[in-house]
Amino acid sequence: MAITAWGCASGSRQLKTVRPGLFKSRQFGDKNYSMNVQKINWRGMKLLMAVLLSFPLLATLGTMIGASQVQAAAIGKIVVNGNQRVEDETVLSYLQFVRGDQYSASKVDSSLKSLFATGLFSDVNISRQGRVVTIRVVENPIINKVAFEGNAEVDDATLAAEIQLKPRSVYTRARVQSDTRRVLSVYQRQGLFAANVEPKIIRIDHNRVNLVFEVNEGSKTTVKNINFIGNRAFSDGQLQDIVTTSETGLFSFMSSSNIYDPDRLNLDRELLRQHYIKNGYADARVISAVADLAPDGQNFFITFTIDEGELYRFGNIDLETSLASLNPELLRQEITTYPDEIYNAGKIDKTTEAITLKTAEEGFAFAQVRPIVHRDPLARTIDINYVVEQGPRVYIERINITGNTRTRDYVIRREFRLAEGDAYNRLLVKRAQDRLKALGFLKKVTVKRSRGSAPDRVVLNVAVIEDSSGELGFSAGYSTSDGVIGDVSVTERNLMGRGQFLQLKVKGSFTGKGQVDLSFTEPRFLDQNLAAGFDLFHRIADLSDTLGYEKIETGGKLRLSMPLNDELRLTTYYRFSRREITDVNLTEATELAKQGIINGDIEITSAVGYGLTYDTRNHLRKPTRGLYGSMAQEFAGVGGDKQYIRTYLEGRGYHPITDKITFASRVKAGHISGWGSKSLIGTDGFTSSADCVRGFEAGGFGPRTVSGGVFGSAVGTEAFACATAEIRFPFPCIPDNLGLSGAIFADAGLMFDPILSTDIVDDDTIRASVGFGLLWDSPMGPLRMDFAYALQEENHDQTQLFSFGAQTKF
């Protein structure tokens, strides 16, 4: 055994090992020395033992210190400072930690994001001191008032309705920036793309602010020119009639259609596509609609790029059904698409709707109709197979309507052929949406479906954006027969939000003619597909140059019309009028008296009548294909002074010779016959109009009074007929966008069976003429000049070589 101890040697401390035998060998003489070494070694052993025993104590102390540090990291208290309106509990509810949680940077970061996201605070700070966490907030101010300055084109109410910040709402920079963009969008829709909006705040007491939007409107940005690229079947002028955006013209101040609006441009793009697919061009696409702003920032140049594709016709038309008890022959009667007809996507939609309704009437409420289209590009035909099958059993629980601040709910609901509780049919909902868009006073219509209270229930949410329904119209022009002419009209298409039509129109000319008309129409009379209305009129016509007298007529008409199908419409009416003859030409008074025309004479007419109209034209103002026909009959004698039956017929046809050349034809005829005890007088008859046979003045051919070899005024007849054939073509080497085109025509007509049979010159020979016309879609509106040469005339006729007419509509 060896014992280690500390000893001293040569003045230094050394570690020595002492063996037991050493003490015995040195017990004599070295006794004291040995004992000292032994004492020193025992002290070293005690020191060593103390060190060893200290390790458990140090471990215990370290554990106590760590526990105290962990205890210090736990959150003991949360304090909220700086809040004035917001309660402490509200602030604490957005924190991601609570008392007792450990304080961590990730939870603090999440809490900061949550508090800023509320929009209640402009600044938030989270700090810790010991176990106390302090939340310091700076609240966003409350808006006391919102004002607009510098706005002249758009009123305060319109701008206030557009923004989201309102009085007593919380002010935030993000919301102000968002509302600034909204105000700018309002001005852009008004064509003011140079407008600038700068928001400013005025601080007041109690942490409140007044928010002011300072507006610099700039000048309006209008549409200078509209161009079409790729159109062959329809001219630029025809397509400009389809789109709602118009070029800036002389009278553009009367309308806003020349103001650039991106939403309107999107609508125009869809209108162009619909126009093409309804006129045979099934592959037509509007590739782009680009609006380029001029360098001066004042005008836009709009370009529509169109890919027309080829003209298609309907091929084979068939119908099949998977419903065993449903008779397909009954459904085939509803088909309006026929083989070899020009393809029309609109007819497919209407046929599908008609079959769906017929199927529902037969007791199959959940049936659905799918038109399956097979296209043959080589033959350019499209086969249609209408497939009727069972659809899902889903019912309409509720129809919600939003966005109609002016239009009443029932005006929108009546366009749906569905009601709450009915079977849901996707097609009928789509057709209702199309009908709403066609009303003319809803800018945008969306219908979305959401789940109802049960799996077989759906809720229809109809959201609408209303458009302006009022319109101020103005027209002006000149014609060789009437001189300077013009009219002013005020139209309201959604009267008091009821969907009713009201128009007041005033016409006049420098030749003494004048007219005032007031028209009212209820489009859904008795909530049926009937249009009912009335017309009031007052007319003054100075006919002294042609007929030898002036006529003043005042009256009104009650009418009721209904569609018989997509192309045919029936109108019935009752008419009452008071007619007075004044200013009879003294030199012709005797001859006029023979026709029953006496100065100061007053006649009352009470009549009923009807009219049938058939229309398949592809364009209302500039058709290139289709037919138009009308027939009207009036029966006078339901009281009053007149007893007659008047019939009027007119037919027009249009056929494209090429993509640019169109053949147009027209025939019209009329007949009147008296009945009962009251005879016809001269004012009841027909006289020739200037457009019946061009080359002759109004009343320029037909029977005429004669006295002493001098020809007098025209005499009314019991019948007339006239016909026109015309070829319309563009001028070569002249761009289409100039709107210039030409026409060659041939006219023929006759007036026969004069009411006055004595002291007249009369022959029922046909009058004929040929001529050339110049047509121009000018910035002021359509102009037409005709040069006509009378091929067949009589010596008492009144001819004219040149006629000119102009009128502009807005």
PDB file of N, CA, C and O in Angstrom, residues 336-358:
ATOM      1  N   THR A 336     -87.536  24.569 -84.857  1.00  0.00           N
ATOM      2  CA  THR A 336     -87.554  25.713 -85.788  1.00  0.00           C
ATOM      3  C   THR A 336     -86.288  25.773 -86.639  1.00  0.00           C
ATOM      4  O   THR A 336     -86.082  26.742 -87.357  1.00  0.00           O
ATOM      5  N   THR A 337     -85.428  24.769 -86.542  1.00  0.00           N
ATOM      6  CA  THR A 337     -84.249  24.673 -87.412  1.00  0.00           C
ATOM      7  C   THR A 337     -84.556  23.686 -88.524  1.00  0.00           C
ATOM      8  O   THR A 337     -84.931  22.541 -88.253  1.00  0.00           O
ATOM      9  N   TYR A 338     -84.387  24.128 -89.761  1.00  0.00           N
ATOM     10  CA  TYR A 338     -84.769  23.309 -90.906  1.00  0.00           C
ATOM     11  C   TYR A 338     -83.572  23.085 -91.818  1.00  0.00           C
ATOM     12  O   TYR A 338     -82.700  23.959 -91.950  1.00  0.00           O
ATOM     13  N   PRO A 339     -83.518  21.915 -92.468  1.00  0.00           N
ATOM     14  CA  PRO A 339     -82.397  21.630 -93.370  1.00  0.00           C
ATOM     15  C   PRO A 339     -82.270  22.669 -94.487  1.00  0.00           C
ATOM     16  O   PRO A 339     -83.268  23.207 -94.971  1.00  0.00           O
ATOM     17  N   ASP A 340     -81.023  22.975 -94.819  1.00  0.00           N
ATOM     18  CA  ASP A 340     -80.636  23.878 -95.900  1.00  0.00           C
ATOM     19  C   ASP A 340     -80.852  25.343 -95.563  1.00  0.00           C
ATOM     20  O   ASP A 340     -80.573  26.217 -96.383  1.00  0.00           O
ATOM     21  N   GLU A 341     -81.345  25.640 -94.364  1.00  0.00           N
ATOM     22  CA  GLU A 341     -81.422  27.032 -93.935  1.00  0.00           C
ATOM     23  C   GLU A 341     -80.047  27.510 -93.479  1.00  0.00           C
ATOM     24  O   GLU A 341     -79.186  26.719 -93.096  1.00  0.00           O
ATOM     25  N   ILE A 342     -79.854  28.832 -93.530  1.00  0.00           N
ATOM     26  CA  ILE A 342     -78.624  29.402 -92.992  1.00  0.00           C
ATOM     27  C   ILE A 342     -78.526  29.078 -91.504  1.00  0.00           C
ATOM     28  O   ILE A 342     -79.490  29.233 -90.750  1.00  0.00           O
ATOM     29  N   TYR A 343     -77.362  28.612 -91.084  1.00  0.00           N
ATOM     30  CA  TYR A 343     -77.151  28.241 -89.690  1.00  0.00           C
ATOM     31  C   TYR A 343     -77.396  29.441 -88.769  1.00  0.00           C
ATOM     32  O   TYR A 343     -76.932  30.547 -89.035  1.00  0.00           O
ATOM     33  N   ASN A 344     -78.108  29.190 -87.687  1.00  0.00           N
ATOM     34  CA  ASN A 344     -78.433  30.239 -86.721  1.00  0.00           C
ATOM     35  C   ASN A 344     -78.390  29.634 -85.327  1.00  0.00           C
ATOM     36  O   ASN A 344     -79.257  28.837 -84.953  1.00  0.00           O
ATOM     37  N   ALA A 345     -77.355  29.997 -84.561  1.00  0.00           N
ATOM     38  CA  ALA A 345     -77.220  29.456 -83.206  1.00  0.00           C
ATOM     39  C   ALA A 345     -78.372  29.891 -82.314  1.00  0.00           C
ATOM     40  O   ALA A 345     -78.755  29.178 -81.386  1.00  0.00           O
ATOM     41  N   GLY A 346     -78.934  31.064 -82.582  1.00  0.00           N
ATOM     42  CA  GLY A 346     -80.072  31.525 -81.801  1.00  0.00           C
ATOM     43  C   GLY A 346     -81.278  30.623 -81.950  1.00  0.00           C
ATOM     44  O   GLY A 346     -82.016  30.384 -80.988  1.00  0.00           O
ATOM     45  N   LYS A 347     -81.494  30.097 -83.157  1.00  0.00           N
ATOM     46  CA  LYS A 347     -82.625  29.184 -83.377  1.00  0.00           C
ATOM     47  C   LYS A 347     -82.429  27.866 -82.641  1.00  0.00           C
ATOM     48  O   LYS A 347     -83.399  27.257 -82.182  1.00  0.00           O
ATOM     49  N   ILE A 348     -81.187  27.432 -82.523  1.00  0.00           N
ATOM     50  CA  ILE A 348     -80.917  26.207 -81.767  1.00  0.00           C
ATOM     51  C   ILE A 348     -81.297  26.418 -80.305  1.00  0.00           C
ATOM     52  O   ILE A 348     -81.936  25.564 -79.679  1.00  0.00           O
ATOM     53  N   ASP A 349     -80.901  27.555 -79.748  1.00  0.00           N
ATOM     54  CA  ASP A 349     -81.237  27.844 -78.350  1.00  0.00           C
ATOM     55  C   ASP A 349     -82.741  27.928 -78.145  1.00  0.00           C
ATOM     56  O   ASP A 349     -83.273  27.388 -77.154  1.00  0.00           O
ATOM     57  N   LYS A 350     -83.428  28.592 -79.052  1.00  0.00           N
ATOM     58  CA  LYS A 350     -84.876  28.737 -78.901  1.00  0.00           C
ATOM     59  C   LYS A 350     -85.593  27.406 -79.080  1.00  0.00           C
ATOM     60  O   LYS A 350     -86.582  27.126 -78.392  1.00  0.00           O
ATOM     61  N   THR A 351     -85.100  26.580 -80.006  1.00  0.00           N
ATOM     62  CA  THR A 351     -85.702  25.251 -80.181  1.00  0.00           C
ATOM     63  C   THR A 351     -85.485  24.401 -78.940  1.00  0.00           C
ATOM     64  O   THR A 351     -86.399  23.706 -78.480  1.00  0.00           O
ATOM     65  N   THR A 352     -84.292  24.450 -78.393  1.00  0.00           N
ATOM     66  CA  THR A 352     -83.988  23.685 -77.182  1.00  0.00           C
ATOM     67  C   THR A 352     -84.893  24.108 -76.036  1.00  0.00           C
ATOM     68  O   THR A 352     -85.412  23.274 -75.282  1.00  0.00           O
ATOM     69  N   GLU A 353     -85.100  25.403 -75.904  1.00  0.00           N
ATOM     70  CA  GLU A 353     -85.982  25.898 -74.846  1.00  0.00           C
ATOM     71  C   GLU A 353     -87.419  25.459 -75.092  1.00  0.00           C
ATOM     72  O   GLU A 353     -88.118  25.038 -74.154  1.00  0.00           O
ATOM     73  N   ALA A 354     -87.870  25.546 -76.336  1.00  0.00           N
ATOM     74  CA  ALA A 354     -89.251  25.161 -76.646  1.00  0.00           C
ATOM     75  C   ALA A 354     -89.485  23.675 -76.375  1.00  0.00           C
ATOM     76  O   ALA A 354     -90.528  23.285 -75.829  1.00  0.00           O
ATOM     77  N   ILE A 355     -88.515  22.821 -76.731  1.00  0.00           N
ATOM     78  CA  ILE A 355     -88.657  21.387 -76.471  1.00  0.00           C
ATOM     79  C   ILE A 355     -88.654  21.126 -74.964  1.00  0.00           C
ATOM     80  O   ILE A 355     -89.416  20.293 -74.461  1.00  0.00           O
ATOM     81  N   THR A 356     -87.805  21.847 -74.229  1.00  0.00           N
ATOM     82  CA  THR A 356     -87.752  21.678 -72.777  1.00  0.00           C
ATOM     83  C   THR A 356     -89.093  22.035 -72.138  1.00  0.00           C
ATOM     84  O   THR A 356     -89.595  21.306 -71.273  1.00  0.00           O
ATOM     85  N   LEU A 357     -89.672  23.151 -72.545  1.00  0.00           N
ATOM     86  CA  LEU A 357     -90.965  23.560 -71.997  1.00  0.00           C
ATOM     87  C   LEU A 357     -92.062  22.567 -72.375  1.00  0.00           C
ATOM     88  O   LEU A 357     -92.924  22.233 -71.548  1.00  0.00           O
ATOM     89  N   LYS A 358     -92.042  22.107 -73.608  1.00  0.00           N
ATOM     90  CA  LYS A 358     -93.052  21.138 -74.043  1.00  0.00           C
ATOM     91  C   LYS A 358     -92.922  19.839 -73.269  1.00  0.00           C
ATOM     92  O   LYS A 358     -93.924  19.233 -72.869  1.00  0.00           O
TER      93      LYS A 358
END
